Amino acid sequence: MARDLTKPDPGVVLDLLEAFRRSKTMFAADALGVFDALAAGPKPVAALVTELKADAAALGRLLDALVGLRLLQTDAAGYANTPAAQTYLTSDSPERLTGYVRFSNAVTWNLWGHLEDAVREGTHRWKQAFGLDGPIFKSFFRTDESRREFLMGMHGFGRIGSPAVSNAVDLSRFRKLVDLGGATGHLAVAACERYPSLRAAVFDLPEAVPLAREMVGASSVADRVEILAGDFFADPLPPADLYALGRILHDWTDDKCLKLLTRVYEALPAGGAVLVVEKLLKDDASGPSWAQMQDLNMLTATEGRERTLGGYEELLKAAGFADVTGHRTSAPVDAVLGVKA
């Protein structure tokens, strides 16, 4: 039947009505172990029923839906992971996003369930969803395993964005990069791979250090990246002529961002710089959609927000930085470089 052209196209509404269903289908498949079960190769549904301890008819429906979402494919041997699922959704892949997927399923899904209250009150939803007093990740990650898995999810995410940032911003004049809150070191590694004369350090809380050493140690630039433990809000910052803040400032209020940026400014030599890695909203906040959705995510999960280039420029100049430039990428993160006069 032809669409009534006298009415607006309902496609955008219909798509959003089922958007959360697509996300939850991927989350459920990961939680049930579907992608890991297929990591070694195709399997028939009967084998998956036994391995995953699932109802045969229901599992078949889930598997078919995953084919429709282009996460699985079928052949004579049964169901198989697509290349994207094999790379990003299997637990043994170095590029995996599974930690972020599992955090989204177990945590973000519940926080977003209270989005209306977050908008009414202007505050995060940790207390409402989990009984926690604040968006303190260490309060939620009570085991080394859960912390490691989340950090590996962020590592996979960083492996997508950090090379794009290193290519978008000319860092060739800098000698020493210190990535503050650098987690697994993906940005430090990407920058050192791009700039052979650059040396770097990852500066993060003590609980992040073991995994950072493991991941950096497996890279091709391990001899140029050191791992240091510390709190960037409280401890002296390691010497550098370039500091990086990757997906850090969006967690905090303007006041806390200014405090941190001022500490960075004071630690830098003249001509040094700070590299802020975040997804930038357009000047009028009309997009891109990824940044807008992440902005609402920050509303439910932190005390921070996503910002425009102008917003970061205002913070950086208030901290003392004179020359501020923005660099947009096609990845889930952009970059802002602030230079000390």
CSV table of C-alpha atoms in Angstrom, one decimal:
chain,number,residue,atom,x,y,z
A,1,MET,CA,0.0,0.0,0.0
A,2,ALA,CA,1.4,3.4,-1.0
A,3,ARG,CA,2.1,5.9,1.8
A,4,ASP,CA,-0.4,8.8,2.2
A,5,LEU,CA,1.7,11.7,0.9
A,6,THR,CA,-0.5,14.2,2.6
A,7,LYS,CA,1.0,13.0,6.0
A,8,PRO,CA,4.6,13.3,7.2
A,9,ASP,CA,6.8,10.2,6.8
A,10,PRO,CA,6.5,8.3,10.1
A,11,GLY,CA,9.8,6.5,9.5
A,12,VAL,CA,11.8,8.5,12.1
A,13,VAL,CA,9.2,7.6,14.8
A,14,LEU,CA,8.9,4.0,13.8
A,15,ASP,CA,12.7,3.6,13.8
A,16,LEU,CA,13.0,5.0,17.3
A,17,LEU,CA,10.2,2.9,18.6
A,18,GLU,CA,12.4,-0.2,17.9
A,19,ALA,CA,15.9,1.3,18.4
A,20,PHE,CA,16.2,0.1,22.0
A,21,ARG,CA,15.1,-3.4,20.9
A,22,ARG,CA,18.0,-3.6,18.5
A,23,SER,CA,20.4,-2.6,21.3
A,24,LYS,CA,18.9,-5.0,23.8
A,25,THR,CA,19.1,-7.9,21.2
A,26,MET,CA,22.9,-7.4,21.0
A,27,PHE,CA,23.2,-7.0,24.8
A,28,ALA,CA,21.2,-10.2,25.4
A,29,ALA,CA,23.2,-12.2,22.8
A,30,ASP,CA,26.4,-11.1,24.5
A,31,ALA,CA,25.1,-12.0,28.0
A,32,LEU,CA,24.0,-15.4,26.8
A,33,GLY,CA,27.4,-16.1,25.2
A,34,VAL,CA,26.3,-16.3,21.6
A,35,PHE,CA,29.3,-14.5,20.0
A,36,ASP,CA,31.8,-16.4,22.1
A,37,ALA,CA,30.2,-19.7,21.3
A,38,LEU,CA,30.7,-19.0,17.6
A,39,ALA,CA,34.2,-17.5,17.9
A,40,ALA,CA,35.8,-20.8,16.7
A,41,GLY,CA,33.5,-21.1,13.7
A,42,PRO,CA,29.9,-21.9,12.6
A,43,LYS,CA,27.6,-24.1,14.7
A,44,PRO,CA,24.1,-25.5,14.1
A,45,VAL,CA,21.3,-24.3,16.3
A,46,ALA,CA,21.1,-27.7,18.1
A,47,ALA,CA,24.7,-27.4,19.3
A,48,LEU,CA,24.1,-23.8,20.5
A,49,VAL,CA,21.0,-24.9,22.4
A,50,THR,CA,23.0,-27.4,24.4
A,51,GLU,CA,26.0,-25.1,24.9
A,52,LEU,CA,24.0,-22.0,25.9
A,53,LYS,CA,21.3,-23.9,27.8
A,54,ALA,CA,18.6,-22.1,26.1
A,55,ASP,CA,15.1,-22.9,24.8
A,56,ALA,CA,15.5,-24.1,21.2
A,57,ALA,CA,12.6,-22.1,19.6
A,58,ALA,CA,13.4,-18.9,21.5
A,59,LEU,CA,17.1,-19.1,20.7
A,60,GLY,CA,16.3,-19.7,17.1
A,61,ARG,CA,14.3,-16.5,17.1
A,62,LEU,CA,17.2,-14.6,18.7
A,63,LEU,CA,19.7,-15.9,16.2
A,64,ASP,CA,17.5,-15.0,13.3
A,65,ALA,CA,17.2,-11.5,14.7
A,66,LEU,CA,21.0,-11.2,15.0
A,67,VAL,CA,21.2,-12.2,11.3
A,68,GLY,CA,18.8,-9.4,10.5
A,69,LEU,CA,21.1,-7.0,12.5
A,70,ARG,CA,24.1,-8.2,10.5
A,71,LEU,CA,25.8,-9.6,13.6
A,72,LEU,CA,25.4,-13.2,12.5
A,73,GLN,CA,25.3,-14.9,9.2
A,74,THR,CA,24.2,-18.4,8.1
A,75,ASP,CA,25.7,-21.1,5.9
A,76,ALA,CA,25.4,-24.8,5.5
A,77,ALA,CA,27.2,-25.3,8.8
A,78,GLY,CA,24.8,-23.2,10.8
A,79,TYR,CA,25.1,-19.8,12.3
A,80,ALA,CA,28.4,-17.8,12.3
A,81,ASN,CA,29.7,-14.5,13.5
A,82,THR,CA,30.0,-11.7,10.9
A,83,PRO,CA,33.5,-10.1,10.8
A,84,ALA,CA,32.2,-7.2,12.9
A,85,ALA,CA,30.9,-9.5,15.6
A,86,GLN,CA,34.0,-11.6,15.6
A,87,THR,CA,36.2,-8.5,16.0
A,88,TYR,CA,34.2,-6.4,18.5
A,89,LEU,CA,31.9,-8.9,20.3
A,90,THR,CA,34.1,-11.9,21.2
A,91,SER,CA,35.9,-12.0,24.5
A,92,ASP,CA,39.3,-13.0,23.2
A,93,SER,CA,39.5,-10.3,20.5
A,94,PRO,CA,42.1,-7.5,21.2
A,95,GLU,CA,39.7,-5.1,19.6
A,96,ARG,CA,36.7,-6.1,21.7
A,97,LEU,CA,34.0,-3.8,22.9
A,98,THR,CA,32.4,-6.4,25.1
A,99,GLY,CA,33.2,-4.5,28.3
A,100,TYR,CA,31.4,-1.5,27.1
A,101,VAL,CA,28.5,-3.6,25.9
A,102,ARG,CA,28.2,-5.3,29.2
A,103,PHE,CA,28.4,-2.1,31.1
A,104,SER,CA,25.7,-0.7,28.9
A,105,ASN,CA,23.5,-3.7,29.5
A,106,ALA,CA,24.0,-3.8,33.3
A,107,VAL,CA,24.5,-0.2,34.2
A,108,THR,CA,23.6,2.3,31.4
A,109,TRP,CA,20.4,0.6,30.6
A,110,ASN,CA,19.2,1.1,34.2
A,111,LEU,CA,20.4,4.7,34.4
A,112,TRP,CA,18.6,5.6,31.2
A,113,GLY,CA,15.4,4.1,32.6
A,114,HIS,CA,15.3,7.2,34.8
A,115,LEU,CA,16.1,9.8,32.1
A,116,GLU,CA,12.8,11.7,32.8
A,117,ASP,CA,13.8,12.2,36.4
A,118,ALA,CA,17.4,13.2,35.4
A,119,VAL,CA,15.8,15.9,33.2
A,120,ARG,CA,13.4,17.0,35.9
A,121,GLU,CA,16.1,17.3,38.6
A,122,GLY,CA,19.3,17.9,36.5
A,123,THR,CA,21.3,15.2,38.3
A,124,HIS,CA,22.6,11.7,37.7
A,125,ARG,CA,20.6,8.6,38.5
A,126,TRP,CA,23.1,6.4,40.5
A,127,LYS,CA,21.2,6.7,43.7
A,128,GLN,CA,17.9,6.0,42.1
A,129,ALA,CA,19.1,3.1,40.0
A,130,PHE,CA,21.6,1.4,42.3
A,131,GLY,CA,21.5,3.0,45.7
A,132,LEU,CA,25.0,4.5,45.2
A,133,ASP,CA,25.8,8.0,46.4
A,134,GLY,CA,27.6,9.1,43.2
A,135,PRO,CA,28.9,8.2,39.8
A,136,ILE,CA,32.0,6.7,41.3
A,137,PHE,CA,33.0,3.8,39.1
A,138,LYS,CA,35.2,2.2,41.8
A,139,SER,CA,32.0,1.9,43.9
A,140,PHE,CA,30.4,-0.1,41.1
A,141,PHE,CA,33.4,-2.2,40.0
A,142,ARG,CA,33.8,-4.2,43.2
A,143,THR,CA,36.0,-6.9,41.6
A,144,ASP,CA,39.2,-6.7,39.5
A,145,GLU,CA,37.4,-8.8,36.8
A,146,SER,CA,34.6,-6.3,36.4
A,147,ARG,CA,37.0,-3.4,36.3
A,148,ARG,CA,39.3,-5.1,33.8
A,149,GLU,CA,36.4,-5.9,31.5
A,150,PHE,CA,35.1,-2.3,31.5
A,151,LEU,CA,38.6,-1.0,30.8
A,152,MET,CA,39.0,-3.4,28.0
A,153,GLY,CA,35.7,-2.1,26.5
A,154,MET,CA,37.1,1.4,26.7
A,155,HIS,CA,40.3,0.0,25.2
A,156,GLY,CA,38.4,-1.3,22.2
A,157,PHE,CA,36.6,2.0,21.9
A,158,GLY,CA,39.9,3.9,22.1
A,159,ARG,CA,41.5,1.7,19.4
A,160,ILE,CA,38.8,3.2,17.1
A,161,GLY,CA,39.2,6.8,18.1
A,162,SER,CA,42.9,7.3,19.2
A,163,PRO,CA,44.5,6.7,15.8
A,164,ALA,CA,42.0,9.1,14.2
A,165,VAL,CA,42.9,11.8,16.8
A,166,SER,CA,46.6,11.2,16.3
A,167,ASN,CA,46.2,11.7,12.6
A,168,ALA,CA,43.9,14.8,12.9
A,169,VAL,CA,46.2,16.9,15.1
A,170,ASP,CA,49.8,17.6,14.3
A,171,LEU,CA,51.8,16.5,17.3
A,172,SER,CA,55.2,16.4,15.6
A,173,ARG,CA,56.7,19.3,17.6
A,174,PHE,CA,56.1,17.7,21.0
A,175,ARG,CA,58.7,15.5,22.8
A,176,LYS,CA,56.8,14.0,25.8
A,177,LEU,CA,53.1,13.2,26.0
A,178,VAL,CA,51.5,12.3,29.4
A,179,ASP,CA,48.0,10.9,29.0
A,180,LEU,CA,46.2,11.8,32.2
A,181,GLY,CA,43.6,9.1,33.1
A,182,GLY,CA,45.0,7.2,30.1
A,183,ALA,CA,43.6,3.8,31.2
A,184,THR,CA,45.0,1.1,28.9
A,185,GLY,CA,47.3,3.5,27.1
A,186,HIS,CA,45.6,3.4,23.7
A,187,LEU,CA,46.1,7.1,23.0
A,188,ALA,CA,49.7,7.1,24.1
A,189,VAL,CA,50.4,4.0,21.9
A,190,ALA,CA,48.6,5.5,18.9
A,191,ALA,CA,50.5,8.8,19.2
A,192,CYS,CA,53.9,7.1,19.5
A,193,GLU,CA,53.1,4.9,16.5
A,194,ARG,CA,52.2,8.0,14.5
A,195,TYR,CA,55.2,10.1,15.7
A,196,PRO,CA,58.5,8.1,16.0
A,197,SER,CA,60.3,10.8,18.0
A,198,LEU,CA,57.6,11.1,20.6
A,199,ARG,CA,57.9,9.5,24.1
A,200,ALA,CA,54.8,9.1,26.3
A,201,ALA,CA,53.5,8.1,29.8
A,202,VAL,CA,50.2,6.9,31.0
A,203,PHE,CA,49.2,8.4,34.3
A,204,ASP,CA,46.2,6.8,36.0
A,205,LEU,CA,45.0,5.5,39.3
A,206,PRO,CA,46.9,2.5,40.8
A,207,GLU,CA,44.1,0.0,40.0
A,208,ALA,CA,44.4,0.8,36.3
A,209,VAL,CA,48.2,0.3,36.2
A,210,PRO,CA,48.4,-3.5,35.8
A,211,LEU,CA,46.2,-3.6,32.7
A,212,ALA,CA,48.0,-0.5,31.2
A,213,ARG,CA,51.3,-2.3,31.6
A,214,GLU,CA,49.9,-5.4,29.9
A,215,MET,CA,48.4,-3.6,27.0
A,216,VAL,CA,51.2,-1.2,26.4
A,217,GLY,CA,53.7,-4.0,26.8
A,218,ALA,CA,52.1,-5.8,23.9
A,219,SER,CA,52.4,-2.8,21.6
A,220,SER,CA,55.2,-2.0,19.1
A,221,VAL,CA,56.1,1.1,21.1
A,222,ALA,CA,56.4,-0.3,24.6
A,223,ASP,CA,59.9,1.0,24.9
A,224,ARG,CA,58.7,4.6,24.5
A,225,VAL,CA,55.7,4.5,26.9
A,226,GLU,CA,56.0,4.3,30.7
A,227,ILE,CA,53.2,3.6,33.1
A,228,LEU,CA,52.8,5.8,36.2
A,229,ALA,CA,50.3,5.7,39.1
A,230,GLY,CA,48.7,8.8,40.4
A,231,ASP,CA,45.6,11.0,40.8
A,232,PHE,CA,45.6,13.9,38.4
A,233,PHE,CA,43.4,16.0,40.7
A,234,ALA,CA,45.8,15.6,43.7
A,235,ASP,CA,49.3,14.4,42.8
A,236,PRO,CA,52.1,16.3,41.0
A,237,LEU,CA,51.8,15.8,37.3
A,238,PRO,CA,54.7,14.1,35.5
A,239,PRO,CA,56.8,16.5,33.4
A,240,ALA,CA,55.6,16.9,29.8
A,241,ASP,CA,55.3,19.4,27.0
A,242,LEU,CA,51.9,17.8,26.0
A,243,TYR,CA,49.2,16.5,28.3
A,244,ALA,CA,46.2,14.6,27.0
A,245,LEU,CA,42.7,14.3,28.6
A,246,GLY,CA,40.8,11.6,26.7
A,247,ARG,CA,37.2,11.3,27.6
A,248,ILE,CA,37.9,12.9,31.0
A,249,LEU,CA,36.5,16.4,31.0
A,250,HIS,CA,33.0,15.3,30.0
A,251,ASP,CA,32.7,13.6,33.4
A,252,TRP,CA,33.0,16.8,35.3
A,253,THR,CA,31.4,20.1,36.1
A,254,ASP,CA,32.9,23.3,34.6
A,255,ASP,CA,34.5,24.1,38.0
A,256,LYS,CA,36.3,20.8,38.2
A,257,CYS,CA,37.3,20.9,34.6
A,258,LEU,CA,38.8,24.4,35.2
A,259,LYS,CA,40.6,23.1,38.3
A,260,LEU,CA,42.2,20.3,36.3
A,261,LEU,CA,43.0,22.4,33.3
A,262,THR,CA,44.7,25.0,35.6
A,263,ARG,CA,46.9,22.3,37.1
A,264,VAL,CA,47.8,21.2,33.6
A,265,TYR,CA,48.6,24.8,32.5
A,266,GLU,CA,50.8,25.4,35.5
A,267,ALA,CA,52.8,22.1,34.8
A,268,LEU,CA,53.4,22.9,31.2
A,269,PRO,CA,56.4,24.8,29.8
A,270,ALA,CA,55.8,27.8,27.5
A,271,GLY,CA,54.7,26.4,24.1
A,272,GLY,CA,53.4,23.3,25.7
A,273,ALA,CA,49.8,22.1,25.1
A,274,VAL,CA,46.9,20.1,26.3
A,275,LEU,CA,45.0,17.7,24.0
A,276,VAL,CA,41.4,17.3,24.9
A,277,VAL,CA,39.8,14.2,23.3
A,278,GLU,CA,36.0,14.4,23.3
A,279,LYS,CA,33.1,14.3,20.8
A,280,LEU,CA,32.3,17.9,20.0
A,281,LEU,CA,28.7,19.2,19.7
A,282,LYS,CA,28.1,21.6,16.9
A,283,ASP,CA,28.1,25.2,17.9
A,284,ASP,CA,24.3,25.3,18.1
A,285,ALA,CA,24.2,21.9,19.7
A,286,SER,CA,22.1,20.6,16.8
A,287,GLY,CA,24.3,17.5,16.4
A,288,PRO,CA,26.0,15.2,15.7
A,289,SER,CA,23.6,12.6,17.1
A,290,TRP,CA,26.4,10.6,18.7
A,291,ALA,CA,27.5,13.7,20.8
A,292,GLN,CA,23.9,14.5,21.7
A,293,MET,CA,23.2,10.9,22.9
A,294,GLN,CA,26.5,10.9,24.9
A,295,ASP,CA,25.5,14.2,26.4
A,296,LEU,CA,22.3,12.6,27.8
A,297,ASN,CA,24.4,9.7,28.9
A,298,MET,CA,26.5,12.1,30.9
A,299,LEU,CA,23.4,13.5,32.4
A,300,THR,CA,22.2,10.2,33.7
A,301,ALA,CA,25.7,8.9,34.7
A,302,THR,CA,27.9,11.8,35.8
A,303,GLU,CA,28.0,15.4,36.8
A,304,GLY,CA,29.4,16.4,33.5
A,305,ARG,CA,28.3,17.0,29.9
A,306,GLU,CA,29.4,17.0,26.3
A,307,ARG,CA,30.4,20.5,25.0
A,308,THR,CA,30.8,22.6,21.9
A,309,LEU,CA,34.2,23.7,20.7
A,310,GLY,CA,33.3,27.1,22.1
A,311,GLY,CA,32.6,25.5,25.5
A,312,TYR,CA,36.0,24.0,25.6
A,313,GLU,CA,37.6,27.1,24.3
A,314,GLU,CA,36.0,29.1,27.2
A,315,LEU,CA,37.3,26.6,29.8
A,316,LEU,CA,40.8,26.5,28.2
A,317,LYS,CA,41.2,30.2,28.0
A,318,ALA,CA,39.9,30.6,31.6
A,319,ALA,CA,42.8,28.3,32.6
A,320,GLY,CA,45.3,30.4,30.7
A,321,PHE,CA,45.6,28.8,27.3
A,322,ALA,CA,45.9,31.3,24.5
A,323,ASP,CA,45.6,29.4,21.2
A,324,VAL,CA,42.7,26.9,21.0
A,325,THR,CA,41.9,24.9,17.9
A,326,GLY,CA,39.3,22.2,17.2
A,327,HIS,CA,39.9,19.1,15.0
A,328,ARG,CA,36.9,17.0,14.0
A,329,THR,CA,37.2,13.3,13.0
A,330,SER,CA,34.9,10.7,11.6
A,331,ALA,CA,35.5,8.6,14.7
A,332,PRO,CA,33.5,8.7,17.9
A,333,VAL,CA,35.9,11.3,19.3
A,334,ASP,CA,37.2,14.7,18.2
A,335,ALA,CA,40.1,16.7,19.5
A,336,VAL,CA,40.8,20.2,20.9
A,337,LEU,CA,44.4,21.5,21.3
A,338,GLY,CA,45.1,24.3,23.7
A,339,VAL,CA,48.6,25.9,23.6
A,340,LYS,CA,50.3,27.7,26.5
A,341,ALA,CA,51.7,31.1,25.3
